[in-house]
XYZ file of C-alpha atoms in Angstrom:
409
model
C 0.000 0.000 0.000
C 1.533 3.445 -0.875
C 0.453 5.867 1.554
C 0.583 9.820 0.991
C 0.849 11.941 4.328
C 0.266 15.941 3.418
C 0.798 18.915 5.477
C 1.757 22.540 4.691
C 2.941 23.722 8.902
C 6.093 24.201 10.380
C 8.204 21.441 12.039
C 5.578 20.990 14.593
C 2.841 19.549 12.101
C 5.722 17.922 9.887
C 7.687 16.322 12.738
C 3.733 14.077 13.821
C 3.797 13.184 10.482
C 6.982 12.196 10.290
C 6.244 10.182 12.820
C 3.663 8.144 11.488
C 5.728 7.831 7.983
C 7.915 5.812 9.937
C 5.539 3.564 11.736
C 4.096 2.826 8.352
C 7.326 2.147 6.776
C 8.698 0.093 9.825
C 5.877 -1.952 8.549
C 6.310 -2.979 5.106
C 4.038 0.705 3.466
C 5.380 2.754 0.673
C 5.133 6.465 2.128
C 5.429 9.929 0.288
C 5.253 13.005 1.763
C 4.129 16.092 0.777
C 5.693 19.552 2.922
C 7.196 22.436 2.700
C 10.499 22.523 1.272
C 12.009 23.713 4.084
C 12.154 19.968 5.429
C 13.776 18.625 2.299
C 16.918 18.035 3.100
C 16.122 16.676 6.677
C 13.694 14.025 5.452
C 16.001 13.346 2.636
C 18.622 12.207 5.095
C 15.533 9.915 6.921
C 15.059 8.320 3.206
C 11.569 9.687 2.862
C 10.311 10.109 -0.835
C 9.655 13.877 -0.309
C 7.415 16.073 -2.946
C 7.999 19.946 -1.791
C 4.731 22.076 -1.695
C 4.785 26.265 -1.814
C 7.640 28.892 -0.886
C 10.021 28.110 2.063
C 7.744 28.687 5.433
C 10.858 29.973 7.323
C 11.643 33.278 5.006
C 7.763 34.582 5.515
C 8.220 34.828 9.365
C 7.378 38.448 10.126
C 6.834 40.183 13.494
C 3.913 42.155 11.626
C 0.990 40.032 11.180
C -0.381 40.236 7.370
C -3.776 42.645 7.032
C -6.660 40.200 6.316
C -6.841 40.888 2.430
C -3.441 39.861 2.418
C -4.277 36.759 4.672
C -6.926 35.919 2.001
C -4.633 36.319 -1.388
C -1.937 34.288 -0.014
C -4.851 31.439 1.226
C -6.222 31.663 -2.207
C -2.451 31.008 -3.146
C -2.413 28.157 -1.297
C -5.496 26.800 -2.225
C -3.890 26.398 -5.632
C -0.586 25.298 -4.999
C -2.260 22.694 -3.372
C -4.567 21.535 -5.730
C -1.637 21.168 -8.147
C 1.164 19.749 -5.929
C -1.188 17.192 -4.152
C -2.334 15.963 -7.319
C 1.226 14.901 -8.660
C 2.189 13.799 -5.077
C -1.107 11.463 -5.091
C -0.394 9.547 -7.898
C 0.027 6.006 -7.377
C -1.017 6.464 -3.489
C -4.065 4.518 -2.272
C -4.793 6.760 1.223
C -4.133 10.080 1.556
C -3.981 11.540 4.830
C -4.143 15.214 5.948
C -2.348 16.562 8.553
C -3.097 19.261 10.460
C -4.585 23.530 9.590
C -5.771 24.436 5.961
C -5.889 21.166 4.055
C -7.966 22.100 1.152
C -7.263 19.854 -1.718
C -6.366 16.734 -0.754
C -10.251 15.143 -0.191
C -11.242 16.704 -3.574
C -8.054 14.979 -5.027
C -8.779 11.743 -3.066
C -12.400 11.764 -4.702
C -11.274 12.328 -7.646
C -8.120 9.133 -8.084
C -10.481 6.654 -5.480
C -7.861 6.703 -2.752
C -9.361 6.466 0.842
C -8.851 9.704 2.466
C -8.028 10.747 5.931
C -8.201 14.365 8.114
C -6.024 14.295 11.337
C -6.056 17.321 13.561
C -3.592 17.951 16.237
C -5.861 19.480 18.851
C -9.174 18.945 19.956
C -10.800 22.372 20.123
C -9.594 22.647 16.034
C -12.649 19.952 15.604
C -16.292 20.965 15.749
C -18.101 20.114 18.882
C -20.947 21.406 21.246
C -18.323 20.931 24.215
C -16.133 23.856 22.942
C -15.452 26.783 20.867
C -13.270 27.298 17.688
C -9.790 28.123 18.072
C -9.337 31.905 18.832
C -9.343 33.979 15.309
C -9.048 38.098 14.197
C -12.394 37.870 12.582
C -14.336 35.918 15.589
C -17.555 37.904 16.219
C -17.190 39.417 19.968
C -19.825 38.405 22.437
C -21.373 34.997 20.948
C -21.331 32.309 23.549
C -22.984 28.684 22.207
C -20.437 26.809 20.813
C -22.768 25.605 18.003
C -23.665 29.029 17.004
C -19.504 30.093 17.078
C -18.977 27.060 14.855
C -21.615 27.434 12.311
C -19.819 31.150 11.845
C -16.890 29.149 11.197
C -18.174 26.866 8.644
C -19.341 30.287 6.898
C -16.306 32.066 7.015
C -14.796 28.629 5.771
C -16.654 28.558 2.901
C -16.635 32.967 2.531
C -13.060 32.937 2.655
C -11.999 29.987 0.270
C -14.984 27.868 -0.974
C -15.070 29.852 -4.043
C -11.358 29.080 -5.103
C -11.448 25.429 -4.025
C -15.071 24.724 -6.083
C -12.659 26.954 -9.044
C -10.301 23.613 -8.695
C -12.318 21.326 -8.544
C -14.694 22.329 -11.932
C -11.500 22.231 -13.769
C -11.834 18.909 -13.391
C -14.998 18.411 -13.646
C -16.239 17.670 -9.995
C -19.029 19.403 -8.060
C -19.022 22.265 -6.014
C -18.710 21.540 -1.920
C -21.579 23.643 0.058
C -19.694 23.181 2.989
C -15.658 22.843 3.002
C -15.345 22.691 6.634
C -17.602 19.191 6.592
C -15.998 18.579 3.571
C -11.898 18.669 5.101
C -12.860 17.320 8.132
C -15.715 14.733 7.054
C -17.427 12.949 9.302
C -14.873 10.427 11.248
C -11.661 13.319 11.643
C -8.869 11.139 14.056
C -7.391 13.460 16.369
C -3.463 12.617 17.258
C -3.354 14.307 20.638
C -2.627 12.802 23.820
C -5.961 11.416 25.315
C -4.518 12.935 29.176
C -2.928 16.328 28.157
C -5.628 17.048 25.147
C -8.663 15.033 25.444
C -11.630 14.836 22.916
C -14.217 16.471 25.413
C -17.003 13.219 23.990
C -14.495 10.199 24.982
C -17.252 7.657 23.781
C -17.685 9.570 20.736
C -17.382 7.176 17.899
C -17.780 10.091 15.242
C -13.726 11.290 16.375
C -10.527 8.820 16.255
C -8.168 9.874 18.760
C -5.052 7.932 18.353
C -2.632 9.761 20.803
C -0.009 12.108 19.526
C 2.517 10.970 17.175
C 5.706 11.255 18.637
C 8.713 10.739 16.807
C 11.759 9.333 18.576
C 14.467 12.025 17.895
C 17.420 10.170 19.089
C 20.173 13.076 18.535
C 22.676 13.898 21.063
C 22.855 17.082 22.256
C 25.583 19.314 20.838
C 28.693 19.028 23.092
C 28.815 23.285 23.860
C 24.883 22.811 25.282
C 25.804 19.345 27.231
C 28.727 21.491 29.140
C 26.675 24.707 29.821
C 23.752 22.122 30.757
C 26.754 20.420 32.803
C 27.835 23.240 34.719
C 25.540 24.592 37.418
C 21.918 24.015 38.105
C 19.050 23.374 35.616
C 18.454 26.130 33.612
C 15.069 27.676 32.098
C 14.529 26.976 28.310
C 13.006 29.854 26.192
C 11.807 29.181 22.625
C 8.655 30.326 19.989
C 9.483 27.716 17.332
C 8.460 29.458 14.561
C 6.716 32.621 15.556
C 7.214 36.333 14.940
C 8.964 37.733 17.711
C 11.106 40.977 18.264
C 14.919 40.087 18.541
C 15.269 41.924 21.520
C 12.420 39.629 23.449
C 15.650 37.471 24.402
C 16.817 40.001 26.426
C 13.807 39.826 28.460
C 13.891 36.339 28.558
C 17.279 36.300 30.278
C 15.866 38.917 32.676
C 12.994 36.571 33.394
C 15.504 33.957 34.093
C 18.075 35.946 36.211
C 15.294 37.378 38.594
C 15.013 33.326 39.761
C 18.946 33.054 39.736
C 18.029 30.854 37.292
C 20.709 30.611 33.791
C 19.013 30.564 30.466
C 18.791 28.551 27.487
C 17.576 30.272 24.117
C 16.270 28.827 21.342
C 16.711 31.809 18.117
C 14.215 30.106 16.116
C 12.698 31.593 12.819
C 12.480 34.714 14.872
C 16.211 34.641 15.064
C 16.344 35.559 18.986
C 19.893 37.022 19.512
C 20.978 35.440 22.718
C 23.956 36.622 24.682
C 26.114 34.592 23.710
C 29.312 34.308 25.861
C 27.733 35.428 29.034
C 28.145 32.325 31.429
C 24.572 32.334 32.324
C 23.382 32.305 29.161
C 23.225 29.591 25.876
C 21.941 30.017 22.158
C 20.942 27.457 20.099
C 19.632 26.140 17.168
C 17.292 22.959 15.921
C 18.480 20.468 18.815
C 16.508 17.181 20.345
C 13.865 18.726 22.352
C 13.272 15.334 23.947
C 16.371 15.021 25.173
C 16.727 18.915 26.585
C 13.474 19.288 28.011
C 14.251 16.451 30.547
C 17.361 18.820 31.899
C 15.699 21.946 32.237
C 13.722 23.721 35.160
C 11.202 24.905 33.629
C 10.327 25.148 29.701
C 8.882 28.821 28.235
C 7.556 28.338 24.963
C 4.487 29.969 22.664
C 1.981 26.509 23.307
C 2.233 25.039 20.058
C 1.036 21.256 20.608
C 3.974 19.230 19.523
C 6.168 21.180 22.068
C 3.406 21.514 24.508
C 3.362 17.246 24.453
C 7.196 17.482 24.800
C 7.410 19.195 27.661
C 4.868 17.236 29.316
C 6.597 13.954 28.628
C 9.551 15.213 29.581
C 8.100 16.146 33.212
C 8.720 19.908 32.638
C 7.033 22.433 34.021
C 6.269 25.166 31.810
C 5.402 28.781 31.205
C 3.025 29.072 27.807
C 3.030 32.297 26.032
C 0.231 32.030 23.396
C 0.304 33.533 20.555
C -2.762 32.087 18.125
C -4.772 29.399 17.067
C -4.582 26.089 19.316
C -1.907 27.831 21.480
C -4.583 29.439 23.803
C -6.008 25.944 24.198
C -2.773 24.181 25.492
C -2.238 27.373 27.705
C -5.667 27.193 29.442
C -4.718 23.159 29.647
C -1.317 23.720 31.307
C -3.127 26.399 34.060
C -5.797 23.506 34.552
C -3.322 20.246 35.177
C -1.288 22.053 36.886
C 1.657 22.051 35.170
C 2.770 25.619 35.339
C 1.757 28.533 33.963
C 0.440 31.415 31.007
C 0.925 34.601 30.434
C -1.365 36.828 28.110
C -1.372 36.615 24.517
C 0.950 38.659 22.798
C 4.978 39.904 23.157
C 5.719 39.280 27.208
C 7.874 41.492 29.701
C 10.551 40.572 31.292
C 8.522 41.530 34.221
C 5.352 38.996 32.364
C 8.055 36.292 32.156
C 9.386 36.628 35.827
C 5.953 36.297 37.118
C 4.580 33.522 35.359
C 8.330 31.490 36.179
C 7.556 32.087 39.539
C 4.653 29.852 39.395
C 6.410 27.296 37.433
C 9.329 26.983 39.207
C 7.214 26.003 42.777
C 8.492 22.519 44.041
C 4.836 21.260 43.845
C 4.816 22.088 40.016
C 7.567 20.124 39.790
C 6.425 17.174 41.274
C 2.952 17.541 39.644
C 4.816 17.633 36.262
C 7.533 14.834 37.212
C 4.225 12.848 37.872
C 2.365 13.791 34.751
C 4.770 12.720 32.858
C 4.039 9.027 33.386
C 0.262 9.636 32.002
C 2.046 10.961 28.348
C 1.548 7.895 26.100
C 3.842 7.842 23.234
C 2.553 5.345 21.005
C 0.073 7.556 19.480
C 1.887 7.172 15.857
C 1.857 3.765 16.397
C -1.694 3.377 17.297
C -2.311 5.217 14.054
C -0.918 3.390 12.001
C -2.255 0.090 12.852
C -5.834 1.991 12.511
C -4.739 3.176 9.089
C -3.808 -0.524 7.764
C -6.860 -1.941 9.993
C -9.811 0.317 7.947
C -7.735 0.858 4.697
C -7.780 -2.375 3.074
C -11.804 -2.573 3.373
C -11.779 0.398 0.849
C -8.964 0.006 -1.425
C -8.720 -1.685 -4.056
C -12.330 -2.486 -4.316
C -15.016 -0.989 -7.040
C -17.201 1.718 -4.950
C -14.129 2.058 -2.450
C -15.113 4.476 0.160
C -13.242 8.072 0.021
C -12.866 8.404 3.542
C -12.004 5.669 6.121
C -11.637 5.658 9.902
């Protein structure tokens, strides 16, 4: 079976799917993937047969946030690229699965070659429910409160904001026009790969949602030697890091503030933000793509902007943590991390050093430590496993069979 796995994020959707690529081809499944380019050369080295989609994600980082007509163009953009790179990465595949925000094409493309098709979200609250709201946009309507009412705005905007260009595609080609492109992405059996104790589906009996646990895959890099000395000499240190979101260069500063008002030393991720650390100081260390795994297990405390794959590191690694959201599913993992315990949030936006010391004051309590040492052992981390069993368990009842179904689950 030759299996296509599509996303269009940054390392933390690509790294889950990644994941699962392996799982499948650990047992006996041809996988492609389809990401950004900026992965290329990474998944080349893993022996993945990799078909780049759209511009390199890292050079459109920006601390300005684009207007919403230019939000729209570029979507549109997307919507196309898609449509044409998913196509020439599907051929030959028999399931396509979708990974993650603004997968547009790759049903309509699964429709259209018979290959069984599969949605998988990273977070519940990205998934339409009665139990919760959508994920925290610009263009939300202030002061609705029933969840069905927020998500039937969404499903409109959905289909405002880029039904037209996708029903464009898909009459080039002679299909039909989708009335409703949120149902449509997500149809009506979505799996979610989060982990069932640190992001539950709210409906745990719900047999219309798949959650397979979050899929986790085992970086086994050692840490660079400079990091294992600094990490080496003198207490744990705090860990700052956005991944890839905008930031001001001069928010490391505060971050090393943050960290000094605890007598705490600081580690720095730059990320695509390219946060100058101060590098040379013996308190502080800068540092590039390194095993997260490995580092969060030796830190105090782990500051980062909430995104889920990090938010699941930490937590596995028993590290308390300090979120600082910034969109989307980020608010969700922040509200989860105030709930279980595990630390702490500050308010959405560009924090203070001031922000940063107060919030690390929470997290760095000896009963937030032991509450996140303890947590830890509730982290599953077979989730990409689990998945892929599922995917070769409902698969074969709907490929390679006249009438096979175009979703599966």
């Amino acid at each position: 079976m030759r299996v296509l796995l599509s996303t269009i994020g940054s390392r933390g959707e690509v790294q889950p799917v990644v994941a699962l690529a392996s799982e499948l081809r650990a047992l006996g499944q041809d996988v492609r993937l389809c990401v950004p380019p900026d992965f290329r050369a990474w998944l080349d080295e893993l022996g993945f047969d990799v078909v780049p989609i759209g511009p390199e994600l890292r050079g459109t980082a920006s601390v300005r946030r684009p207007t919403p007509e230019e939000l729209r163009k570029a979507t549109e953009e997307t919507v196309v690229t898609q449509f044409e790179t998913v196509a020439v990465a599907a051929e030959g595949c028999d399931v396509l699965v979708a990974a993650g925000a603004l997968q547009f094409a790759t049903r309509s493309i699964a429709q259209r070659t018979g290959a069984a098709y599969v949605y998988a979200s990273f977070c519940p609250i990205t998934l339409p429910s009665e139990h919760h709201a959508p994920p925290p946009m610009p263009w939300r309507s202030p002061g609705k409160a029933e969840n069905r009412a927020l998500w039937a705005e969404d499903a409109q905007h959905w289909n405002l904001m880029f039904g037209e260009k996708v029903n464009e595609c898909r009459a080039t080609v002679g299909q039909d026009p989708v009335d409703d492109l949120q149902a449509h992405v997500f149809t009506d059996r979505p799996w979610l790969a989060a982990d069932a104790a640190l992001a539950p589906w709210p409906e745990p009996e719900d047999p219309r949602v798949v959650q397979t646990g979050a899929w986790v895959w085992p970086d086994e890099r050692p840490l660079p030697p400079g990091l294992l000395e600094f990490l080496d000499a003198g207490e744990p240190p705090v860990y700052f890091g956005f991944g890839s979101m905008r930031a001001p260069g001069e928010l490391a500063e505060a971050m090393l503030a943050a960290a000094r008002a605890h007598g705490r030393r600081a580690v720095i991720a730059r990320g695509w933000a390219g946060l100058a650390a101060a590098d040379g100081q013996p308190d502080c260390f800068g540092i590039g793509e390194v095993n997260q795994q490995a580092l969060f297990r030796r830190v105090a405390a782990v500051v980062h902007h909430g995104g889920a794959g990090t938010t699941t590191t930490a937590a596995r690694a028993g590290a308390p943590q300090v979120v600082v959201p910034q969109m989307y599913d980020q608010h969700y993992f922040a509200g989860r991390v105030r709930e279980l315990g595990l630390g702490a949030a500050t308010e959405p936006g560009v924090p203070t050093a001031d922000t940063l010391a107060t919030a690390l004051e929470t997290a760095l309590r000896p009963d937030v430590a032991t509450r996140a040492r303890q947590f830890a052992g509730k982290v599953r981390t077979d989730g990409a496993s689990v998945a892929a069993r599922q995917l070769l368990a409902t698969v074969p009842l709907s490929v390679g069979f006249p009438g096979r179904r175009s979703s599966v689950g």
